[in-house]
Amino acid sequence: MANSTATVVATASLRSIRVTPQKARRVVNMIRGQRADEALRIAKFSPQVAVSEDLFSLLNSAVANAKQKNPAIRDASELWVTEALVDEGVTMKRYRPRAQGRGYQILKRSSQISVVLSDDKNYRKPSKAEARKAAAKKVEAATTEGEAK
């Protein structure tokens, strides 16, 4: 964990990558929960070449974002991949000519990949209900403080 008491959370995302989500999930599932330096190694040497190059650059971007947020972070070994998501992107529809004037549809799928790095291995984003409760407490504390003055 970094020297500061606050948890550093850095995100990075890629959109419209021309790789099917199914293939992207195979690599992303391997890096989820790993240290960032280990995740970089996995992404670099993964046999899914189409995904691994993009994922490697995405992880490097997330590490750079974390260093920008907190200069106390020296390298990727201090960070953990706490979230890694692959969502379906835009699907392009193309047609392949077939016999007797027909055309069969070909779907060219794309992916959206998001990565969240944190210096706390067990970090998780608060749910909407938890966020609402925290906001309500903050408002209540501010109003009672205002009344006390």
N, C-alpha and C. Protein backbone atom coordinates (compact mmCIF):
# COMPACT_ATOMS: atom_id res chain seq x y z
N MET A 1 0.84 -1.18 0.00
CA MET A 1 0.00 0.00 0.00
C MET A 1 0.88 1.24 0.00
N ALA A 2 0.43 2.27 -0.65
CA ALA A 2 1.21 3.51 -0.74
C ALA A 2 1.27 4.19 0.63
N ASN A 3 2.11 5.20 0.72
CA ASN A 3 2.32 5.88 1.99
C ASN A 3 1.11 6.66 2.47
N SER A 4 0.26 7.12 1.56
CA SER A 4 -0.89 7.93 1.96
C SER A 4 -1.98 7.05 2.56
N THR A 5 -2.88 7.68 3.34
CA THR A 5 -3.96 6.93 3.96
C THR A 5 -5.12 6.74 3.00
N ALA A 6 -5.31 7.67 2.07
CA ALA A 6 -6.41 7.56 1.11
C ALA A 6 -6.09 6.52 0.05
N THR A 7 -7.10 5.85 -0.42
CA THR A 7 -6.93 4.85 -1.46
C THR A 7 -6.84 5.54 -2.81
N VAL A 8 -5.81 5.20 -3.56
CA VAL A 8 -5.64 5.74 -4.90
C VAL A 8 -6.41 4.85 -5.87
N VAL A 9 -7.28 5.45 -6.64
CA VAL A 9 -8.05 4.70 -7.64
C VAL A 9 -7.83 5.38 -8.99
N ALA A 10 -7.33 4.60 -9.94
CA ALA A 10 -7.09 5.13 -11.29
C ALA A 10 -7.82 4.25 -12.29
N THR A 11 -8.45 4.89 -13.26
CA THR A 11 -9.18 4.14 -14.27
C THR A 11 -8.65 4.46 -15.65
N ALA A 12 -8.89 3.54 -16.56
CA ALA A 12 -8.59 3.75 -17.97
C ALA A 12 -9.55 2.88 -18.76
N SER A 13 -9.91 3.32 -19.96
CA SER A 13 -10.83 2.52 -20.76
C SER A 13 -10.51 2.68 -22.24
N LEU A 14 -10.83 1.64 -22.99
CA LEU A 14 -10.71 1.62 -24.45
C LEU A 14 -12.08 1.35 -25.03
N ARG A 15 -12.39 2.01 -26.11
CA ARG A 15 -13.69 1.81 -26.75
C ARG A 15 -13.52 1.40 -28.20
N SER A 16 -14.48 0.64 -28.68
CA SER A 16 -14.54 0.21 -30.08
C SER A 16 -13.27 -0.49 -30.55
N ILE A 17 -12.79 -1.43 -29.76
CA ILE A 17 -11.66 -2.26 -30.16
C ILE A 17 -12.21 -3.35 -31.06
N ARG A 18 -11.59 -3.58 -32.18
CA ARG A 18 -12.09 -4.56 -33.13
C ARG A 18 -11.70 -5.99 -32.74
N VAL A 19 -12.14 -6.39 -31.57
CA VAL A 19 -11.96 -7.75 -31.05
C VAL A 19 -13.28 -8.15 -30.44
N THR A 20 -13.68 -9.40 -30.62
CA THR A 20 -14.94 -9.82 -30.04
C THR A 20 -14.83 -9.83 -28.51
N PRO A 21 -15.91 -9.51 -27.81
CA PRO A 21 -15.87 -9.51 -26.35
C PRO A 21 -15.50 -10.88 -25.77
N GLN A 22 -15.90 -11.94 -26.43
CA GLN A 22 -15.59 -13.28 -25.94
C GLN A 22 -14.07 -13.51 -25.90
N LYS A 23 -13.37 -13.08 -26.93
CA LYS A 23 -11.91 -13.24 -26.96
C LYS A 23 -11.24 -12.30 -25.97
N ALA A 24 -11.79 -11.09 -25.82
CA ALA A 24 -11.20 -10.12 -24.89
C ALA A 24 -11.36 -10.59 -23.45
N ARG A 25 -12.49 -11.21 -23.13
CA ARG A 25 -12.73 -11.66 -21.75
C ARG A 25 -11.75 -12.74 -21.32
N ARG A 26 -11.27 -13.53 -22.27
CA ARG A 26 -10.31 -14.59 -21.92
C ARG A 26 -9.05 -14.00 -21.30
N VAL A 27 -8.57 -12.89 -21.83
CA VAL A 27 -7.35 -12.27 -21.30
C VAL A 27 -7.67 -11.42 -20.08
N VAL A 28 -8.77 -10.68 -20.11
CA VAL A 28 -9.12 -9.80 -19.00
C VAL A 28 -9.39 -10.62 -17.73
N ASN A 29 -9.98 -11.79 -17.86
CA ASN A 29 -10.21 -12.64 -16.69
C ASN A 29 -8.91 -13.08 -16.05
N MET A 30 -7.84 -13.18 -16.82
CA MET A 30 -6.55 -13.58 -16.27
C MET A 30 -5.90 -12.47 -15.45
N ILE A 31 -6.17 -11.20 -15.79
CA ILE A 31 -5.49 -10.11 -15.08
C ILE A 31 -6.27 -9.58 -13.88
N ARG A 32 -7.55 -9.89 -13.80
CA ARG A 32 -8.37 -9.37 -12.70
C ARG A 32 -7.84 -9.89 -11.37
N GLY A 33 -7.60 -8.98 -10.41
CA GLY A 33 -7.12 -9.36 -9.08
C GLY A 33 -5.61 -9.50 -8.98
N GLN A 34 -4.88 -9.28 -10.05
CA GLN A 34 -3.42 -9.40 -10.04
C GLN A 34 -2.78 -8.06 -9.70
N ARG A 35 -1.51 -8.11 -9.32
CA ARG A 35 -0.73 -6.88 -9.20
C ARG A 35 -0.58 -6.29 -10.59
N ALA A 36 -0.47 -4.98 -10.69
CA ALA A 36 -0.42 -4.33 -12.00
C ALA A 36 0.79 -4.76 -12.81
N ASP A 37 1.95 -4.95 -12.16
CA ASP A 37 3.13 -5.38 -12.92
C ASP A 37 2.97 -6.79 -13.47
N GLU A 38 2.34 -7.66 -12.69
CA GLU A 38 2.07 -9.03 -13.16
C GLU A 38 1.02 -9.00 -14.28
N ALA A 39 0.03 -8.14 -14.15
CA ALA A 39 -1.00 -8.01 -15.19
C ALA A 39 -0.38 -7.52 -16.50
N LEU A 40 0.59 -6.61 -16.40
CA LEU A 40 1.28 -6.15 -17.61
C LEU A 40 2.01 -7.30 -18.29
N ARG A 41 2.66 -8.15 -17.49
CA ARG A 41 3.36 -9.32 -18.06
C ARG A 41 2.39 -10.28 -18.72
N ILE A 42 1.27 -10.54 -18.06
CA ILE A 42 0.27 -11.45 -18.62
C ILE A 42 -0.27 -10.89 -19.93
N ALA A 43 -0.56 -9.59 -19.95
CA ALA A 43 -1.11 -8.97 -21.16
C ALA A 43 -0.10 -8.99 -22.30
N LYS A 44 1.16 -8.77 -21.96
CA LYS A 44 2.18 -8.71 -23.01
C LYS A 44 2.42 -10.06 -23.67
N PHE A 45 2.39 -11.14 -22.88
CA PHE A 45 2.74 -12.45 -23.41
C PHE A 45 1.54 -13.38 -23.59
N SER A 46 0.36 -12.81 -23.61
CA SER A 46 -0.84 -13.61 -23.83
C SER A 46 -0.91 -14.08 -25.28
N PRO A 47 -1.39 -15.30 -25.52
CA PRO A 47 -1.48 -15.79 -26.90
C PRO A 47 -2.56 -15.09 -27.72
N GLN A 48 -3.50 -14.39 -27.07
CA GLN A 48 -4.52 -13.64 -27.80
C GLN A 48 -3.91 -12.30 -28.23
N VAL A 49 -3.19 -12.32 -29.35
CA VAL A 49 -2.41 -11.16 -29.77
C VAL A 49 -3.29 -9.95 -30.04
N ALA A 50 -4.45 -10.15 -30.63
CA ALA A 50 -5.33 -9.03 -30.98
C ALA A 50 -5.73 -8.23 -29.75
N VAL A 51 -5.94 -8.90 -28.64
CA VAL A 51 -6.36 -8.23 -27.40
C VAL A 51 -5.17 -7.76 -26.60
N SER A 52 -4.12 -8.58 -26.55
CA SER A 52 -3.03 -8.34 -25.61
C SER A 52 -2.31 -7.02 -25.87
N GLU A 53 -2.13 -6.62 -27.12
CA GLU A 53 -1.46 -5.34 -27.40
C GLU A 53 -2.28 -4.17 -26.88
N ASP A 54 -3.58 -4.18 -27.14
CA ASP A 54 -4.44 -3.10 -26.66
C ASP A 54 -4.54 -3.10 -25.14
N LEU A 55 -4.63 -4.27 -24.54
CA LEU A 55 -4.75 -4.37 -23.08
C LEU A 55 -3.46 -3.91 -22.41
N PHE A 56 -2.32 -4.22 -23.00
CA PHE A 56 -1.03 -3.79 -22.46
C PHE A 56 -0.96 -2.26 -22.43
N SER A 57 -1.36 -1.61 -23.53
CA SER A 57 -1.33 -0.15 -23.56
C SER A 57 -2.37 0.44 -22.59
N LEU A 58 -3.51 -0.22 -22.43
CA LEU A 58 -4.53 0.23 -21.49
C LEU A 58 -4.01 0.18 -20.05
N LEU A 59 -3.34 -0.91 -19.69
CA LEU A 59 -2.78 -1.03 -18.34
C LEU A 59 -1.69 0.01 -18.10
N ASN A 60 -0.84 0.24 -19.09
CA ASN A 60 0.18 1.28 -18.96
C ASN A 60 -0.46 2.64 -18.74
N SER A 61 -1.54 2.91 -19.43
CA SER A 61 -2.25 4.18 -19.26
C SER A 61 -2.83 4.30 -17.85
N ALA A 62 -3.40 3.21 -17.34
CA ALA A 62 -3.98 3.24 -15.99
C ALA A 62 -2.89 3.45 -14.93
N VAL A 63 -1.72 2.83 -15.12
CA VAL A 63 -0.60 3.02 -14.19
C VAL A 63 -0.14 4.48 -14.23
N ALA A 64 -0.05 5.05 -15.42
CA ALA A 64 0.34 6.46 -15.55
C ALA A 64 -0.69 7.37 -14.88
N ASN A 65 -1.97 7.04 -15.01
CA ASN A 65 -3.02 7.82 -14.35
C ASN A 65 -2.87 7.77 -12.83
N ALA A 66 -2.53 6.59 -12.30
CA ALA A 66 -2.34 6.44 -10.85
C ALA A 66 -1.14 7.25 -10.37
N LYS A 67 -0.06 7.22 -11.14
CA LYS A 67 1.13 8.00 -10.77
C LYS A 67 0.83 9.50 -10.82
N GLN A 68 0.01 9.90 -11.77
CA GLN A 68 -0.37 11.31 -11.89
C GLN A 68 -1.21 11.75 -10.68
N LYS A 69 -2.10 10.86 -10.22
CA LYS A 69 -2.95 11.19 -9.07
C LYS A 69 -2.16 11.23 -7.78
N ASN A 70 -1.20 10.31 -7.62
CA ASN A 70 -0.43 10.23 -6.39
C ASN A 70 1.04 10.01 -6.73
N PRO A 71 1.87 11.06 -6.65
CA PRO A 71 3.28 10.92 -6.99
C PRO A 71 4.06 9.97 -6.08
N ALA A 72 3.48 9.59 -4.93
CA ALA A 72 4.17 8.66 -4.03
C ALA A 72 4.26 7.26 -4.63
N ILE A 73 3.43 6.96 -5.60
CA ILE A 73 3.48 5.65 -6.26
C ILE A 73 4.66 5.65 -7.22
N ARG A 74 5.58 4.72 -6.99
CA ARG A 74 6.80 4.68 -7.79
C ARG A 74 6.68 3.79 -9.01
N ASP A 75 6.04 2.63 -8.85
CA ASP A 75 5.94 1.73 -10.00
C ASP A 75 4.67 0.89 -9.90
N ALA A 76 4.48 0.04 -10.90
CA ALA A 76 3.24 -0.74 -11.02
C ALA A 76 3.11 -1.81 -9.95
N SER A 77 4.21 -2.17 -9.28
CA SER A 77 4.12 -3.23 -8.27
C SER A 77 3.33 -2.80 -7.03
N GLU A 78 3.07 -1.51 -6.88
CA GLU A 78 2.30 -1.01 -5.74
C GLU A 78 0.80 -0.99 -6.00
N LEU A 79 0.39 -1.33 -7.21
CA LEU A 79 -1.02 -1.24 -7.60
C LEU A 79 -1.61 -2.61 -7.88
N TRP A 80 -2.92 -2.72 -7.69
CA TRP A 80 -3.67 -3.95 -7.97
C TRP A 80 -4.75 -3.67 -9.00
N VAL A 81 -5.04 -4.65 -9.82
CA VAL A 81 -6.16 -4.55 -10.76
C VAL A 81 -7.40 -4.97 -9.98
N THR A 82 -8.19 -4.00 -9.52
CA THR A 82 -9.35 -4.32 -8.69
C THR A 82 -10.60 -4.57 -9.53
N GLU A 83 -10.67 -3.95 -10.70
CA GLU A 83 -11.81 -4.17 -11.60
C GLU A 83 -11.29 -4.24 -13.02
N ALA A 84 -11.81 -5.16 -13.78
CA ALA A 84 -11.50 -5.25 -15.21
C ALA A 84 -12.77 -5.75 -15.90
N LEU A 85 -13.31 -4.94 -16.78
CA LEU A 85 -14.59 -5.26 -17.43
C LEU A 85 -14.45 -5.25 -18.94
N VAL A 86 -15.18 -6.14 -19.58
CA VAL A 86 -15.29 -6.13 -21.04
C VAL A 86 -16.77 -6.05 -21.38
N ASP A 87 -17.15 -5.02 -22.10
CA ASP A 87 -18.52 -4.87 -22.56
C ASP A 87 -18.55 -4.93 -24.07
N GLU A 88 -19.73 -5.19 -24.59
CA GLU A 88 -19.88 -5.26 -26.04
C GLU A 88 -19.96 -3.85 -26.61
N GLY A 89 -19.24 -3.62 -27.68
CA GLY A 89 -19.27 -2.32 -28.35
C GLY A 89 -20.21 -2.35 -29.54
N VAL A 90 -19.94 -1.49 -30.50
CA VAL A 90 -20.76 -1.40 -31.70
C VAL A 90 -20.54 -2.65 -32.56
N THR A 91 -21.62 -3.18 -33.12
CA THR A 91 -21.52 -4.32 -34.03
C THR A 91 -21.74 -3.83 -35.45
N MET A 92 -20.71 -4.03 -36.28
CA MET A 92 -20.84 -3.65 -37.69
C MET A 92 -21.45 -4.82 -38.45
N LYS A 93 -22.37 -4.52 -39.35
CA LYS A 93 -23.03 -5.57 -40.12
C LYS A 93 -22.53 -5.50 -41.56
N ARG A 94 -22.02 -6.62 -42.05
CA ARG A 94 -21.51 -6.72 -43.41
C ARG A 94 -22.19 -7.90 -44.09
N TYR A 95 -22.16 -7.92 -45.40
CA TYR A 95 -22.81 -9.00 -46.14
C TYR A 95 -21.80 -9.73 -47.01
N ARG A 96 -21.91 -11.05 -47.03
CA ARG A 96 -21.07 -11.89 -47.86
C ARG A 96 -21.93 -12.44 -48.99
N PRO A 97 -21.50 -12.27 -50.24
CA PRO A 97 -22.30 -12.80 -51.35
C PRO A 97 -22.36 -14.32 -51.32
N ARG A 98 -23.55 -14.85 -51.55
CA ARG A 98 -23.76 -16.30 -51.58
C ARG A 98 -24.42 -16.68 -52.91
N ALA A 99 -24.68 -17.94 -53.05
CA ALA A 99 -25.22 -18.46 -54.31
C ALA A 99 -26.62 -17.92 -54.60
N GLN A 100 -26.96 -17.84 -55.86
CA GLN A 100 -28.27 -17.46 -56.36
C GLN A 100 -28.69 -16.06 -55.90
N GLY A 101 -27.74 -15.15 -55.82
CA GLY A 101 -28.04 -13.76 -55.52
C GLY A 101 -28.32 -13.45 -54.07
N ARG A 102 -28.11 -14.40 -53.21
CA ARG A 102 -28.36 -14.16 -51.79
C ARG A 102 -27.15 -13.47 -51.15
N GLY A 103 -27.37 -12.96 -49.96
CA GLY A 103 -26.28 -12.40 -49.17
C GLY A 103 -26.46 -12.78 -47.72
N TYR A 104 -25.41 -13.37 -47.11
CA TYR A 104 -25.48 -13.74 -45.70
C TYR A 104 -24.84 -12.63 -44.88
N GLN A 105 -25.46 -12.35 -43.74
CA GLN A 105 -24.98 -11.28 -42.88
C GLN A 105 -23.79 -11.77 -42.04
N ILE A 106 -22.76 -10.94 -41.96
CA ILE A 106 -21.60 -11.19 -41.11
C ILE A 106 -21.60 -10.11 -40.04
N LEU A 107 -21.45 -10.49 -38.77
CA LEU A 107 -21.40 -9.53 -37.68
C LEU A 107 -19.96 -9.33 -37.24
N LYS A 108 -19.48 -8.11 -37.33
CA LYS A 108 -18.12 -7.78 -36.90
C LYS A 108 -18.25 -7.07 -35.56
N ARG A 109 -17.98 -7.79 -34.50
CA ARG A 109 -18.20 -7.28 -33.15
C ARG A 109 -16.99 -6.47 -32.65
N SER A 110 -17.27 -5.57 -31.72
CA SER A 110 -16.20 -4.80 -31.09
C SER A 110 -16.40 -4.82 -29.58
N SER A 111 -15.37 -4.39 -28.85
CA SER A 111 -15.39 -4.46 -27.40
C SER A 111 -15.08 -3.11 -26.78
N GLN A 112 -15.48 -2.96 -25.53
CA GLN A 112 -15.09 -1.83 -24.70
C GLN A 112 -14.48 -2.41 -23.44
N ILE A 113 -13.24 -2.04 -23.14
CA ILE A 113 -12.54 -2.59 -21.98
C ILE A 113 -12.28 -1.47 -20.99
N SER A 114 -12.59 -1.72 -19.71
CA SER A 114 -12.33 -0.76 -18.63
C SER A 114 -11.51 -1.45 -17.56
N VAL A 115 -10.53 -0.71 -17.02
CA VAL A 115 -9.66 -1.25 -15.97
C VAL A 115 -9.61 -0.24 -14.83
N VAL A 116 -9.69 -0.73 -13.59
CA VAL A 116 -9.56 0.11 -12.40
C VAL A 116 -8.40 -0.42 -11.58
N LEU A 117 -7.43 0.45 -11.30
CA LEU A 117 -6.29 0.09 -10.46
C LEU A 117 -6.42 0.78 -9.12
N SER A 118 -5.97 0.10 -8.06
CA SER A 118 -6.02 0.68 -6.73
C SER A 118 -4.80 0.22 -5.95
N ASP A 119 -4.41 1.00 -4.94
CA ASP A 119 -3.29 0.57 -4.10
C ASP A 119 -3.77 -0.33 -2.96
N ASP A 120 -5.07 -0.54 -2.87
CA ASP A 120 -5.67 -1.44 -1.88
C ASP A 120 -6.23 -2.65 -2.62
N LYS A 121 -5.74 -3.82 -2.30
CA LYS A 121 -6.16 -5.04 -3.01
C LYS A 121 -7.66 -5.30 -2.88
N ASN A 122 -8.24 -4.97 -1.73
CA ASN A 122 -9.64 -5.28 -1.47
C ASN A 122 -10.58 -4.12 -1.77
N TYR A 123 -10.10 -3.11 -2.50
CA TYR A 123 -10.95 -1.96 -2.83
C TYR A 123 -12.12 -2.40 -3.70
N ARG A 124 -13.28 -1.84 -3.39
CA ARG A 124 -14.42 -2.02 -4.28
C ARG A 124 -15.21 -0.73 -4.28
N LYS A 125 -15.77 -0.43 -5.42
CA LYS A 125 -16.54 0.79 -5.58
C LYS A 125 -17.82 0.69 -4.76
N PRO A 126 -18.17 1.74 -4.00
CA PRO A 126 -19.40 1.66 -3.20
C PRO A 126 -20.63 1.57 -4.10
N SER A 127 -21.63 0.82 -3.64
CA SER A 127 -22.86 0.68 -4.42
C SER A 127 -23.63 2.00 -4.38
N LYS A 128 -24.65 2.11 -5.23
CA LYS A 128 -25.44 3.34 -5.27
C LYS A 128 -26.13 3.61 -3.94
N ALA A 129 -26.61 2.54 -3.29
CA ALA A 129 -27.28 2.70 -2.00
C ALA A 129 -26.29 3.21 -0.94
N GLU A 130 -25.07 2.65 -0.93
CA GLU A 130 -24.06 3.11 0.02
C GLU A 130 -23.68 4.56 -0.25
N ALA A 131 -23.58 4.92 -1.51
CA ALA A 131 -23.23 6.30 -1.88
C ALA A 131 -24.32 7.26 -1.43
N ARG A 132 -25.58 6.86 -1.60
CA ARG A 132 -26.70 7.70 -1.16
C ARG A 132 -26.67 7.91 0.35
N LYS A 133 -26.42 6.83 1.11
CA LYS A 133 -26.36 6.93 2.57
C LYS A 133 -25.23 7.86 3.00
N ALA A 134 -24.08 7.73 2.36
CA ALA A 134 -22.94 8.59 2.71
C ALA A 134 -23.25 10.05 2.40
N ALA A 135 -23.91 10.30 1.27
CA ALA A 135 -24.27 11.67 0.90
C ALA A 135 -25.29 12.23 1.89
N ALA A 136 -26.25 11.41 2.32
CA ALA A 136 -27.25 11.86 3.28
C ALA A 136 -26.60 12.20 4.62
N LYS A 137 -25.64 11.39 5.06
CA LYS A 137 -24.92 11.67 6.31
C LYS A 137 -24.16 12.98 6.20
N LYS A 138 -23.54 13.20 5.04
CA LYS A 138 -22.76 14.42 4.84
C LYS A 138 -23.67 15.65 4.89
N VAL A 139 -24.83 15.56 4.27
CA VAL A 139 -25.79 16.68 4.28
C VAL A 139 -26.30 16.91 5.69
N GLU A 140 -26.60 15.82 6.40
CA GLU A 140 -27.10 15.93 7.77
C GLU A 140 -26.05 16.57 8.68
N ALA A 141 -24.80 16.17 8.52
CA ALA A 141 -23.73 16.75 9.33
C ALA A 141 -23.55 18.24 9.02
N ALA A 142 -23.69 18.60 7.76
CA ALA A 142 -23.54 20.01 7.37
C ALA A 142 -24.69 20.85 7.94
N THR A 143 -25.91 20.31 7.93
CA THR A 143 -27.05 21.07 8.45
C THR A 143 -26.96 21.22 9.97
N THR A 144 -26.55 20.18 10.68
CA THR A 144 -26.43 20.28 12.14
C THR A 144 -25.29 21.22 12.51
N GLU A 145 -24.23 21.23 11.70
CA GLU A 145 -23.12 22.14 11.95
C GLU A 145 -23.56 23.59 11.73
N GLY A 146 -24.38 23.80 10.70
CA GLY A 146 -24.89 25.14 10.40
C GLY A 146 -25.83 25.64 11.49
N GLU A 147 -26.63 24.75 12.06
CA GLU A 147 -27.55 25.12 13.14
C GLU A 147 -26.80 25.42 14.42
N ALA A 148 -25.67 24.76 14.64
CA ALA A 148 -24.90 24.94 15.86
C ALA A 148 -24.23 26.32 15.90
N LYS A 149 -23.97 26.90 14.72
CA LYS A 149 -23.31 28.21 14.68
C LYS A 149 -24.25 29.28 15.04
